[in-house]
Every structure is written in structure tokens, then in C-alpha cells.
Coordinates of C-alpha atoms in Angstrom, one line a residue:
Chain A
X1 CA 13.6 -12.0 13.5
X2 CA 11.5 -12.5 17.2
X3 CA 12.8 -10.5 20.1
X4 CA 16.3 -9.7 18.2
X5 CA 17.6 -6.6 20.5
X6 CA 14.7 -5.0 21.2
X7 CA 12.6 -5.8 17.9
X8 CA 10.0 -7.5 18.2
X9 CA 8.7 -8.6 15.0
X10 CA 10.3 -8.5 12.2
X11 CA 10.3 -9.0 8.0
X12 CA 7.6 -11.8 7.3
X13 CA 4.8 -9.7 9.8
X14 CA 2.7 -6.4 8.2
X15 CA 4.9 -4.3 9.7
X16 CA 7.9 -4.3 11.8
X17 CA 7.7 -3.7 16.0
X18 CA 10.4 -2.3 17.8
X19 CA 9.0 -1.2 21.7
X20 CA 5.6 0.8 21.1
X21 CA 6.6 1.7 17.8
X22 CA 5.3 0.1 14.1
X23 CA 6.9 0.8 11.2
X24 CA 5.0 0.1 7.1
X25 CA 7.9 0.8 4.1
X26 CA 6.3 0.3 0.6
X27 CA 7.5 0.7 -3.1
X28 CA 6.0 1.3 -6.2
X29 CA 7.4 1.6 -9.5
X30 CA 6.3 2.9 -13.0
X31 CA 5.2 0.3 -14.5
X32 CA 5.4 -2.0 -12.0
X33 CA 3.1 -1.1 -9.8
X34 CA 0.9 1.2 -11.6
X35 CA 0.9 2.7 -15.1
X36 CA 2.3 5.0 -17.1
X37 CA -1.2 7.3 -16.9
X38 CA -2.6 6.9 -13.6
X39 CA -3.4 9.9 -12.1
X40 CA -0.1 11.3 -9.7
X41 CA -3.3 11.8 -6.6
X42 CA -4.3 7.9 -6.9
X43 CA -0.8 6.7 -6.7
X44 CA 0.2 8.7 -3.9
X45 CA -3.1 7.1 -2.7
X46 CA -2.4 3.8 -3.0
X47 CA 0.7 3.7 -1.6
X48 CA -0.6 5.9 1.2
X49 CA -3.1 3.7 1.6
X50 CA -0.9 0.6 1.7
X51 CA 1.6 0.9 4.5
X52 CA -1.5 2.5 6.8
X53 CA -2.7 -1.0 5.4
X54 CA 0.1 -2.6 7.2
X55 CA -0.1 -0.5 10.4
X56 CA -4.0 -1.3 10.9
X57 CA -3.5 -5.3 9.6
X58 CA -1.2 -5.7 13.6
X59 CA -4.1 -3.1 15.6
X60 CA -2.0 -0.6 15.4
X61 CA -2.5 3.5 14.8
X62 CA -0.9 4.6 11.7
X63 CA 0.7 8.3 13.3
X64 CA 3.7 9.5 10.9
X65 CA 4.6 9.5 7.7
X66 CA 7.7 10.5 5.3
X67 CA 8.0 10.2 1.5
X68 CA 10.6 9.5 -1.1
X69 CA 10.0 10.2 -5.1
X70 CA 12.2 10.2 -7.9
X71 CA 10.4 12.6 -10.1
X72 CA 11.1 12.0 -14.8
X73 CA 12.0 15.6 -16.8
X74 CA 8.1 16.6 -17.3
X75 CA 6.2 14.6 -14.8
X76 CA 3.7 16.8 -12.6
X77 CA 4.0 16.6 -9.0
X78 CA 1.6 19.0 -7.1
X79 CA 2.1 19.2 -3.7
X80 CA -1.3 19.2 -2.8
X81 CA -1.1 15.4 -4.0
X82 CA 1.3 14.3 -1.8
X83 CA -0.5 15.9 1.3
X84 CA -3.7 14.5 1.0
X85 CA -3.4 11.1 1.3
X86 CA -1.5 11.1 4.6
X87 CA -3.7 14.2 6.1
X88 CA -6.6 11.9 4.5
X89 CA -5.4 8.9 7.3
X90 CA -4.6 11.9 10.1
X91 CA -0.7 10.9 9.3
X92 CA 1.6 13.6 9.3
X93 CA 4.2 14.0 6.5
X94 CA 7.3 14.1 8.8
X95 CA 10.1 13.8 6.0
X96 CA 11.8 13.0 2.9
X97 CA 13.8 13.2 0.3
X98 CA 12.8 14.1 -3.8
X99 CA 15.2 14.0 -6.1
X100 CA 14.9 13.6 -10.3
X101 CA 14.3 10.1 -12.2
X102 CA 15.6 9.4 -15.6
X103 CA 13.2 7.1 -17.0
X104 CA 10.6 6.3 -14.5
X105 CA 8.9 7.4 -11.7
X106 CA 9.0 6.2 -7.9
X107 CA 7.6 6.3 -5.0
X108 CA 8.5 5.1 -1.6
X109 CA 6.7 5.9 1.7
X110 CA 7.4 5.3 5.3
X111 CA 4.3 4.8 8.0
X112 CA 5.4 5.2 11.9
X113 CA 2.6 4.1 14.3
X114 CA 1.9 3.3 17.5
X115 CA 1.0 -0.5 18.5
X116 CA -2.5 -0.6 21.0
X117 CA -3.1 -2.6 23.9
X118 CA -2.7 -5.5 21.6
X119 CA -0.1 -6.6 18.5
X120 CA -2.0 -8.5 16.1
X121 CA -0.2 -11.2 14.5
X122 CA -0.4 -13.8 11.7
X123 CA 0.8 -16.5 14.5
X124 CA -2.3 -16.1 16.8
X125 CA -5.2 -18.1 14.8
X126 CA -6.3 -21.3 16.5
X127 CA -8.5 -24.1 15.1
X128 CA -12.1 -24.0 16.7
X129 CA -11.9 -19.7 15.8
X130 CA -14.3 -18.4 13.2
X131 CA -12.4 -16.4 9.3
X132 CA -13.7 -13.0 8.6
X133 CA -13.6 -10.2 6.6
X134 CA -13.4 -6.7 6.9
X135 CA -16.0 -6.3 4.6
X136 CA -16.2 -7.8 0.0
X137 CA -13.7 -8.7 -1.6
X138 CA -12.9 -8.2 -5.9
X139 CA -14.0 -4.8 -6.7
X140 CA -10.5 -3.9 -6.9
X141 CA -9.1 -6.9 -8.8
X142 CA -13.0 -5.9 -11.7
X143 CA -12.0 -2.2 -11.6
X144 CA -8.5 -2.9 -12.2
X145 CA -9.0 -5.2 -15.3
X146 CA -11.2 -2.2 -16.3
X147 CA -8.4 -0.3 -16.5
X148 CA -5.9 -2.5 -18.0
X149 CA -9.2 -3.0 -21.5
X150 CA -8.6 0.4 -21.5
X151 CA -11.2 2.1 -19.8
X152 CA -9.6 5.4 -17.7
X153 CA -11.2 3.9 -14.9
X154 CA -8.3 4.7 -12.1
X155 CA -10.5 3.8 -9.2
X156 CA -9.6 0.7 -7.6
X157 CA -6.0 3.1 -6.5
X158 CA -8.8 5.0 -3.7
X159 CA -9.8 2.1 -2.0
X160 CA -9.8 2.8 1.6
X161 CA -7.6 1.3 4.6
X162 CA -9.2 -0.6 7.2
X163 CA -8.1 2.2 10.5
X164 CA -10.8 2.4 12.8
X165 CA -11.0 -1.5 12.3
X166 CA -7.2 -1.2 12.8
X167 CA -7.5 0.3 15.8
X168 CA -10.3 -1.5 17.5
X169 CA -8.9 -4.9 17.1
X170 CA -5.9 -3.8 18.9
X171 CA -7.5 -1.8 21.2
X172 CA -9.9 -4.8 22.6
X173 CA -7.2 -7.6 21.4
X174 CA -10.7 -9.0 19.7
X175 CA -9.0 -11.0 17.0
X176 CA -6.8 -14.1 17.4
X177 CA -4.6 -13.4 14.3
X178 CA -4.4 -10.7 11.3
X179 CA -3.9 -10.1 7.7
X180 CA -4.9 -7.3 5.3
X181 CA -5.4 -8.7 1.9
X182 CA -2.5 -7.9 -0.5
X183 CA -2.3 -10.7 -2.4
X184 CA -5.4 -12.2 -2.4
X185 CA -7.2 -13.6 -0.1
X186 CA -6.5 -17.1 -0.8
X187 CA -2.4 -16.4 -0.6
X188 CA -2.9 -13.8 2.6
X189 CA -5.0 -16.8 4.0
X190 CA -2.0 -19.0 3.7
X191 CA 0.3 -17.2 5.3
X192 CA -2.1 -16.7 8.7
X193 CA -2.5 -21.0 7.9
X194 CA 1.6 -21.3 7.9
X195 CA 2.4 -19.0 10.8
X196 CA 0.0 -20.5 13.2
X197 CA 0.7 -24.2 12.1
X198 CA -3.6 -24.3 11.5
X199 CA -5.8 -25.2 8.3
X200 CA -8.1 -21.9 7.6
X201 CA -11.5 -23.2 5.5
X202 CA -13.4 -20.6 3.4
X203 CA -17.2 -21.2 2.9
X204 CA -18.7 -20.7 -0.6
X205 CA -21.8 -20.1 1.2
X206 CA -20.4 -17.2 3.2
X207 CA -18.3 -15.7 1.3
X208 CA -20.4 -11.9 -0.1
X209 CA -19.9 -11.6 -3.9
X210 CA -23.0 -10.2 -4.6
X211 CA -22.0 -6.8 -5.7
X212 CA -19.4 -8.2 -8.3
X213 CA -20.6 -7.8 -12.1
X214 CA -18.4 -10.8 -13.3
X215 CA -19.3 -13.1 -15.7
X216 CA -18.8 -17.1 -14.6
X217 CA -16.7 -18.4 -10.9
X218 CA -17.3 -15.1 -8.7
X219 CA -16.1 -16.4 -5.4
X220 CA -13.1 -17.7 -7.4
X221 CA -12.5 -13.9 -9.1
X222 CA -13.3 -13.0 -6.0
X223 CA -10.0 -15.1 -3.6
X224 CA -7.8 -13.9 -6.2
X225 CA -8.5 -10.6 -6.3
X226 CA -5.4 -8.4 -4.6
X227 CA -3.7 -5.0 -3.1
X228 CA -7.9 -4.5 -1.9
X229 CA -6.4 -3.7 2.0
X230 CA -9.6 -5.5 3.8
X231 CA -8.8 -7.5 6.6
X232 CA -8.6 -10.8 7.4
X233 CA -8.7 -12.0 10.5
X234 CA -9.0 -14.3 12.7
X235 CA -12.0 -14.3 15.9
X236 CA -12.2 -16.8 18.8
X237 CA -15.5 -18.6 19.0
X238 CA -16.5 -16.9 22.8
X239 CA -15.5 -13.5 21.0
X240 CA -17.7 -13.5 18.1
X241 CA -21.1 -11.9 19.7
X242 CA -18.6 -9.3 20.5
X243 CA -17.2 -8.4 17.7
X244 CA -20.2 -8.6 15.6
X245 CA -22.0 -6.3 18.0
X246 CA -18.9 -4.3 17.3
X247 CA -17.9 -4.0 14.1
X248 CA -21.0 -4.9 12.2
X249 CA -19.9 -4.4 8.7
X250 CA -17.1 -7.4 9.2
X251 CA -18.3 -11.0 6.7
X252 CA -18.3 -13.9 9.0
X253 CA -16.4 -16.3 5.7
X254 CA -15.0 -19.3 7.5
X255 CA -13.5 -21.5 10.1
X256 CA -10.4 -22.2 11.4
X257 CA -10.1 -26.1 12.4
X258 CA -6.2 -28.2 13.3
X259 CA -4.3 -29.3 9.8
X260 CA -2.6 -27.1 7.4
X261 CA -3.5 -25.0 4.3
X262 CA -6.2 -23.4 2.4
X263 CA -9.3 -24.3 1.5
X264 CA -12.5 -23.8 -0.6
X265 CA -15.2 -25.1 0.5
X266 CA -18.2 -25.8 -1.7
X267 CA -21.2 -28.0 -2.4
X268 CA -18.9 -30.5 -4.7
X269 CA -16.2 -30.6 -1.6
X270 CA -13.1 -28.8 -1.2
X271 CA -10.5 -26.8 -3.3
X272 CA -7.2 -26.0 -2.0
X273 CA -7.0 -21.7 -2.5
X274 CA -3.1 -21.4 -0.8
X275 CA -2.0 -20.2 -4.5
X276 CA -5.2 -17.8 -5.4
X277 CA -3.6 -15.0 -5.2
X278 CA -3.0 -12.2 -7.4
X279 CA 0.6 -11.2 -8.8
X280 CA 1.6 -7.2 -8.0
X281 CA 2.9 -7.1 -11.5
X282 CA 0.9 -6.3 -14.5
Chain B
X1 CA 7.5 22.0 11.7
X2 CA 8.1 23.1 15.6
X3 CA 6.6 21.6 18.5
X4 CA 3.2 20.7 15.9
X5 CA 1.5 17.6 18.1
X6 CA 4.6 15.9 19.3
X7 CA 7.2 16.3 16.1
X8 CA 9.4 18.5 17.0
X9 CA 12.1 19.3 14.9
X10 CA 10.0 18.2 10.7
X11 CA 11.2 18.5 7.6
X12 CA 14.6 20.8 7.9
X13 CA 16.3 19.1 10.0
X14 CA 18.4 16.4 9.1
X15 CA 16.5 13.8 10.7
X16 CA 12.8 14.1 12.2
X17 CA 12.4 13.9 15.6
X18 CA 9.6 12.7 17.5
X19 CA 9.9 12.0 20.9
X20 CA 12.8 9.8 22.2
X21 CA 12.9 9.1 17.7
X22 CA 14.8 10.1 14.7
X23 CA 14.4 9.2 11.4
X24 CA 16.3 9.6 7.8
X25 CA 14.8 8.5 5.2
X26 CA 16.5 9.1 1.6
X27 CA 16.6 7.4 -2.0
X28 CA 19.2 6.7 -4.9
X29 CA 18.4 6.6 -8.5
X30 CA 20.4 5.1 -11.2
X31 CA 21.8 7.4 -13.7
X32 CA 21.3 10.6 -11.0
X33 CA 22.8 9.4 -7.6
X34 CA 25.1 6.9 -9.1
X35 CA 26.2 6.1 -12.6
X36 CA 25.0 2.8 -13.8
X37 CA 28.4 0.5 -13.3
X38 CA 28.2 1.4 -9.1
X39 CA 28.7 -1.6 -7.5
X40 CA 25.8 -2.6 -5.8
X41 CA 27.6 -2.9 -2.4
X42 CA 29.2 0.7 -3.2
X43 CA 25.7 2.3 -3.6
X44 CA 24.1 0.3 -0.7
X45 CA 27.7 1.5 1.9
X46 CA 26.8 5.2 -0.1
X47 CA 22.3 5.1 0.7
X48 CA 23.0 3.5 4.5
X49 CA 26.1 5.9 5.2
X50 CA 23.5 9.4 4.0
X51 CA 21.1 8.1 6.0
X52 CA 23.4 6.9 9.6
X53 CA 25.2 10.4 8.8
X54 CA 21.5 12.4 9.2
X55 CA 21.2 10.6 12.4
X56 CA 24.3 11.5 14.0
X57 CA 24.5 15.1 12.9
X58 CA 21.5 15.4 15.2
X59 CA 23.5 13.7 17.6
X60 CA 21.6 10.7 17.9
X61 CA 22.4 7.1 17.9
X62 CA 21.3 4.4 14.1
X63 CA 19.3 2.1 15.3
X64 CA 17.6 0.4 12.7
X65 CA 17.0 0.5 8.8
X66 CA 13.9 -0.8 6.4
X67 CA 15.1 -0.8 2.5
X68 CA 13.1 -0.8 -0.5
X69 CA 14.6 -1.3 -3.8
X70 CA 13.6 -1.7 -7.1
X71 CA 16.0 -3.7 -9.1
X72 CA 15.6 -3.5 -13.1
X73 CA 15.5 -7.4 -15.2
X74 CA 18.8 -9.0 -14.9
X75 CA 20.6 -6.5 -12.5
X76 CA 22.0 -8.7 -9.9
X77 CA 22.0 -7.7 -6.2
X78 CA 23.5 -10.0 -3.7
X79 CA 21.5 -10.4 -0.1
X80 CA 25.3 -10.2 1.6
X81 CA 25.4 -6.5 0.4
X82 CA 22.7 -5.4 1.3
X83 CA 22.7 -6.7 5.2
X84 CA 27.0 -5.7 5.3
X85 CA 26.5 -1.5 5.0
X86 CA 23.6 -2.1 7.9
X87 CA 25.9 -4.0 10.2
X88 CA 28.8 -2.1 9.7
X89 CA 26.9 0.5 11.6
X90 CA 25.1 -1.3 13.9
X91 CA 21.9 -0.6 12.5
X92 CA 19.2 -4.0 12.6
X93 CA 17.4 -4.0 9.0
X94 CA 14.4 -5.0 9.9
X95 CA 11.8 -4.4 7.2
X96 CA 10.7 -3.6 4.2
X97 CA 10.1 -3.7 0.1
X98 CA 11.5 -5.6 -3.0
X99 CA 9.8 -5.0 -5.9
X100 CA 10.9 -4.8 -10.4
X101 CA 11.4 -1.8 -12.2
X102 CA 11.1 -1.8 -15.7
X103 CA 14.1 0.9 -16.4
X104 CA 16.3 1.6 -13.1
X105 CA 17.8 0.8 -10.2
X106 CA 16.0 2.4 -7.4
X107 CA 16.9 2.4 -3.6
X108 CA 15.7 3.3 -0.5
X109 CA 16.3 3.6 3.0
X110 CA 14.8 4.6 5.9
X111 CA 17.3 5.2 9.7
X112 CA 15.2 5.2 12.8
X113 CA 17.5 6.0 15.9
X114 CA 17.4 7.4 19.0
X115 CA 17.7 10.9 20.6
X116 CA 20.8 10.8 23.0
X117 CA 20.6 13.5 25.8
X118 CA 20.9 16.1 23.5
X119 CA 19.9 17.0 20.2
X120 CA 21.7 18.9 17.7
X121 CA 19.8 21.2 15.3
X122 CA 21.0 24.1 13.2
X123 CA 19.3 26.8 14.8
X124 CA 21.4 26.6 17.7
X125 CA 24.8 28.4 16.5
X126 CA 25.7 32.3 18.4
X127 CA 27.9 35.1 17.3
X128 CA 31.5 34.2 19.4
X129 CA 31.0 29.9 18.7
X130 CA 34.1 28.6 17.1
X131 CA 33.1 26.2 13.7
X132 CA 34.7 23.1 13.6
X133 CA 35.0 20.1 10.9
X134 CA 35.1 16.5 12.0
X135 CA 37.9 15.5 9.3
X136 CA 39.4 17.6 6.2
X137 CA 36.7 17.6 3.4
X138 CA 37.4 17.1 -1.1
X139 CA 38.3 13.6 -1.1
X140 CA 35.4 12.3 -2.7
X141 CA 35.2 15.4 -4.5
X142 CA 38.5 13.6 -6.0
X143 CA 37.3 10.6 -6.5
X144 CA 33.8 12.0 -8.1
X145 CA 35.9 13.6 -10.8
X146 CA 38.5 10.5 -11.6
X147 CA 34.7 8.4 -12.1
X148 CA 34.1 10.6 -14.1
X149 CA 37.2 11.1 -16.5
X150 CA 35.9 7.3 -16.8
X151 CA 38.6 6.0 -14.1
X152 CA 36.4 2.9 -12.7
X153 CA 37.5 3.7 -9.0
X154 CA 34.5 3.8 -7.2
X155 CA 36.1 4.4 -3.0
X156 CA 33.8 7.8 -2.8
X157 CA 31.2 5.7 -1.8
X158 CA 32.6 4.2 0.7
X159 CA 33.4 7.0 3.0
X160 CA 31.7 6.7 6.6
X161 CA 29.7 8.1 9.0
X162 CA 31.1 10.1 11.6
X163 CA 28.3 8.1 13.6
X164 CA 30.7 7.9 17.4
X165 CA 31.3 11.9 16.9
X166 CA 27.6 12.2 16.5
X167 CA 26.8 10.1 19.9
X168 CA 29.2 11.8 22.0
X169 CA 28.5 15.7 20.3
X170 CA 24.2 14.2 21.9
X171 CA 26.2 13.1 24.6
X172 CA 27.4 16.6 25.7
X173 CA 26.2 18.4 24.5
X174 CA 29.4 20.1 23.7
X175 CA 28.3 21.5 20.2
X176 CA 25.4 24.4 19.9
X177 CA 24.4 23.2 16.5
X178 CA 25.5 21.2 13.9
X179 CA 24.8 19.5 10.2
X180 CA 26.7 16.9 8.3
X181 CA 28.2 18.1 5.1
X182 CA 26.0 16.7 2.6
X183 CA 25.8 20.0 -0.4
X184 CA 29.6 20.8 0.3
X185 CA 30.9 23.0 3.4
X186 CA 29.6 27.1 1.5
X187 CA 25.7 25.7 1.4
X188 CA 26.4 23.7 4.5
X189 CA 27.0 26.3 6.5
X190 CA 24.8 28.8 5.2
X191 CA 21.6 25.9 6.6
X192 CA 23.1 27.2 9.9
X193 CA 23.9 30.8 9.6
X194 CA 20.3 31.6 8.3
X195 CA 18.2 28.8 10.7
X196 CA 20.7 30.3 13.4
X197 CA 21.1 34.1 12.2
X198 CA 24.7 34.4 12.7
X199 CA 28.0 35.0 10.1
X200 CA 29.7 31.9 9.4
X201 CA 33.7 32.9 8.6
X202 CA 35.5 30.0 7.6
X203 CA 39.0 31.5 7.8
X204 CA 41.4 29.8 4.6
X205 CA 44.9 29.7 6.9
X206 CA 43.1 27.5 9.4
X207 CA 41.9 25.0 6.6
X208 CA 43.1 21.6 5.7
X209 CA 43.8 21.1 1.5
X210 CA 46.8 18.8 2.5
X211 CA 45.6 15.9 1.4
X212 CA 44.2 16.8 -1.7
X213 CA 46.1 16.3 -5.1
X214 CA 44.3 19.1 -7.0
X215 CA 45.9 21.7 -9.1
X216 CA 44.9 25.4 -8.7
X217 CA 42.2 26.4 -6.0
X218 CA 42.4 23.5 -3.4
X219 CA 40.5 25.1 -0.1
X220 CA 37.1 26.6 -3.0
X221 CA 37.8 22.9 -4.5
X222 CA 37.3 21.6 -0.9
X223 CA 34.3 23.6 0.4
X224 CA 32.5 22.3 -2.9
X225 CA 32.5 18.7 -1.8
X226 CA 29.3 17.5 -0.9
X227 CA 28.9 13.7 0.7
X228 CA 31.4 14.3 2.2
X229 CA 29.5 13.3 5.7
X230 CA 32.2 14.5 7.8
X231 CA 30.7 16.8 10.6
X232 CA 30.4 20.5 10.8
X233 CA 29.7 21.9 13.7
X234 CA 29.7 25.1 16.0
X235 CA 31.7 24.9 20.0
X236 CA 31.0 27.6 22.5
X237 CA 34.4 29.4 23.5
X238 CA 33.9 28.0 27.0
X239 CA 33.8 24.4 25.6
X240 CA 36.6 24.2 22.9
X241 CA 39.2 22.6 25.1
X242 CA 37.1 20.1 26.2
X243 CA 35.9 19.5 22.6
X244 CA 39.9 19.4 22.1
X245 CA 40.2 16.6 24.6
X246 CA 37.4 14.4 23.6
X247 CA 37.2 14.8 19.7
X248 CA 41.3 15.4 18.9
X249 CA 40.7 14.9 14.9
X250 CA 38.0 17.9 15.3
X251 CA 39.6 21.1 12.8
X252 CA 39.2 24.2 14.4
X253 CA 38.3 26.0 10.7
X254 CA 36.4 29.2 11.4
X255 CA 34.2 31.3 14.2
X256 CA 31.0 32.7 14.1
X257 CA 30.0 36.1 14.1
X258 CA 26.6 38.0 14.5
X259 CA 25.4 38.9 10.7
X260 CA 24.5 36.4 8.9
X261 CA 25.7 34.1 5.3
X262 CA 28.5 32.5 4.9
X263 CA 32.4 33.5 4.1
X264 CA 35.5 32.6 2.9
X265 CA 38.6 34.5 5.3
X266 CA 41.2 35.0 1.9
X267 CA 44.5 37.2 3.2
X268 CA 42.8 39.2 0.0
X269 CA 39.6 39.3 1.5
X270 CA 36.0 38.6 2.6
X271 CA 34.3 36.2 0.0
X272 CA 31.0 35.7 -0.4
X273 CA 30.6 30.9 -0.2
X274 CA 27.6 30.3 1.0
X275 CA 26.5 29.5 -2.2
X276 CA 29.7 27.3 -2.4
X277 CA 28.2 24.1 -2.9
X278 CA 27.8 20.9 -4.7
X279 CA 25.1 19.4 -7.3
X280 CA 23.4 15.8 -6.4
X281 CA 22.8 15.3 -10.5
X282 CA 25.9 14.1 -12.4

């Protein structure tokens, strides 16, 4: 949908761009994206985060929000729980629609933002670039598995989008490509690889897993953790010292080369991880 | 939410305005806004129409659409049925989110438009203005009642938004206030009365009901017909001849005076119709 009557980027990137405006829209459904017992504030936090993250992944700044919500009878919705997650990101809630629902809770959020000087796309990575993660991943999967095993830890809903970093990358143009980790690093990296026509190599020796408590292959576990909302981005070799000064918590995890696909470089050789992702469905 | 950090109109008008941009968002849920058997194309037509109508009611032009849809297993969704209703209004579908649902079909649409020279609000009506309906109303309720009585007529979903007229009023500024008929003429007129601080008087002698086949009080029936998406608007006395030249199918139905509330002026006296509306729930 390139340059289609003013819409410069459409379906396929994280958000849609027209003129100076970026728009992202997500829906979340009870029993599909969250369990029945999940606290409403947590659900709202996660859906607002997912949308704000889509804007951040394009280097933009989230500004306005619209909420659509269908509420089953007897479900307790607190107005403050609706407003807080938007406020947390400095997003003004400007409208929406509330209705009843027969069965499940449905939540739909639209976030409207403004682009910065540079629009980060999935298509800009070049051979020789370095791959960064804005922060270590894997903790969301750990917490989700605890919840599914019967623990009532809903903390993984509270993960924050990388709004400051998205804004920084959009202002400086330091990233050649960017995506937010929603399907898992392997699968999200393959979107960059496909759109940019390059091969993405993740180096196991650099991949941070010290923060995880999983038994077994912690790197593979972390690569398959979705809805992390970390940013995965590429930087030209000449810009990495500046990037590391401006974004000191970003972690260098690999490099881009000619070719295609996504691989994990282990001591014993390369493993295809392009399908190493996470299913959004429980 | 007037002039709140760049957002000049927020929740409470038909659409939200920021800068040159208008945004409307609606959701529709199976069993609440449509019956289980309703054809998918009809559902899509109605939700797109409802949103486009919100933009038209502010005198704007709809440009871009985003769709969120949660689809229960086994439900047949045709991609063409998704695209057609947007195309019908010249709206480009630029993004969205599709997911599964455990129980009900859930559809959410966001429409983004651009304002014209004049933004039509609910607050601009003045005593002495004339009240117009863009077209007769009541047919939607007639068809809905046929459907609920077991007839499989889903034609009321296919009613069209008044996009050309909204655009005309937004370019010329001929309307002092405007709203689309979504809750029924009585209730929608009371939004204008409240926001403008005036009394709205509907004249029974002028109110068109010849197109209806209902038994009994056809005027009261028509006043309680919702989701008509006709425009209800007010025009200054000095502008009515120009309005009637430019919008010849608009029907003059009443006048604005000082005071408050909404009344139907009948031969035997005035009747309060401010609560004469339609419940969105079956």
C-alpha cells in the first residue's frame, strides 16, 4: 500500500502513516488475548501498551486515543482503570464507544500519533548493520506460563512500551529498521529480513538471559517470548557508538548480512529461528 | 473537552477533532447491535455507515478507515465484504487487527476524516433558526420491526450516510448546528437543545410520514426511529433559501426558540419528545 493516495505506509508495518499522522489499532478478546480472571486495569494497560508500542516502533509519538469496549453483564468496569493507562503514556483519550456484550469482554483501542523526522520501517536494514534489542526479553513468557499454571500473577500485562526510545530513534534516525517484539524475536526479525531483503543473525553469545529463571534452553525460550514490546532494530556500523551513548540500555544481539532468513548463531552452528515465535492464542 | 491541548472537540460531539483531523469510532457486537443471522456484508455496511455519518454530521469528509474484528470459529468472513463498504464511501482501509473470538462476532471501525472550512457542532443553534431533516425518517424502524418479527429483511442495515450533504454543509457553513439521527429525532434534537441552550420545536404539520406503512401514530413512530443516519440540522432564517437551493431534498421540520427541551407541536398542543428515542439494544 505504498504511496496510495497520501497513505505512505499501510497494512504490514506496525502502524499506518498518512501525512504526519500515525495510526495503530488493536483488539483484545476475553479467552483469546486474556484469561477471564485478569484484572480490568491490567487488560487496559496491555492493549494501550500494544498500540503505543506500534507507534514507537515507527519512531513516532503517541498523542490521542479512542476506546471501544463491549462489556458483559455483571462485569465491573472502573472509569479510572480506563483512563490511567492512556495517561501513563501521555495520550489524551478523545472518544470512543461503550456498549454491552452478551458473552465476552471485548476491548478495542485506536492510538493516533505524530511521526518524527524519521519514520522507522521494517524495510531499511542493510548488510553490515548491527542488530539491537532495547532490553532483554523472556520475562513475559515466564510470567505468562506461571499464570497459565494457575498462579494469579498478571504482572506480564504491565510491561511498558518503549516510548522514549521510539521517540529518540525517530528524532535521530539512528535505526535503519525497527519493529516491536510482539510475536517473538525470531518471527519479528523475519519481518525485517523479508521486507529488507537481508539475513538477520542473532548471536547466542550476546543474547541476554541472565534475568530468566527457566530450566533448559533459556535462549530459545526467550526468542519465543511474545508481547514483550521491546524494540528490535538495526543500526549502521558507523552509528553504533552514538547509539550506545544515547541508548545505553540497548543490547547488541547480532548482525545483518546478505541473504535471507533469521538464524541463531550457536557454538555448534546456525539454527533457523524465523518461525521461533509465540502464538497469541492461549 | 474544549481546547484541551490541541483537541478542540472531544467526547460529546459526533467525532473528535484535532487540528484538521476528525476521528470517529464505533463498535458493534452480535446479539446487541445485530442479530446472529445478519449477513456479514450488511453488518459491515452499517458500522462503516455509522462512523462515516459521525464525520458527516460535523461537516467533514471521511478519508481513512481501520478495522478491528474478532471472529468466532466457523463464522464465514469474506474479504470483499470487508472492503466494499469502505470503498462505497471512498474511504481507504489502511490497517487494523483481526483475531478469533470465543463466542460472538465483534466489529470495531475507526474512521479518520478531514474537516472542511466549517466544523458543525451541536452547540451552534440560535432562537429563530429553522430545523431541517436531510430526508424523511422512520423506515429503519419499520424494517427493524419486520426483522424482529421473524422476517429476514436486513435492508435497514444498508441505509446510507449523508456524506454529500455533510460535505456541503461543512464547505458552506450553512448549518448553525448538526447531528446525525442515531438515537431517534427526539433524543438527538435534545443534544442540540442542551448544547445550544435553546428549545427545539418539531412541527407535526411539516413532519413527513407519507412513506411509512405503520398503523397508528406515524409521527411518534418516526420520531423514535434510530440509526437512520439522516442529518438533523439548524439553519439561520437568512440562509434558508440558499439551503433549499443547494439541498433540495432536505425537509423543513421545525424551528428553534428561546428556552429548553424538545417539543412536538400538534394541533392539540405541545408534547415533550426529548426522550423520544430508540434503544440501541434489541
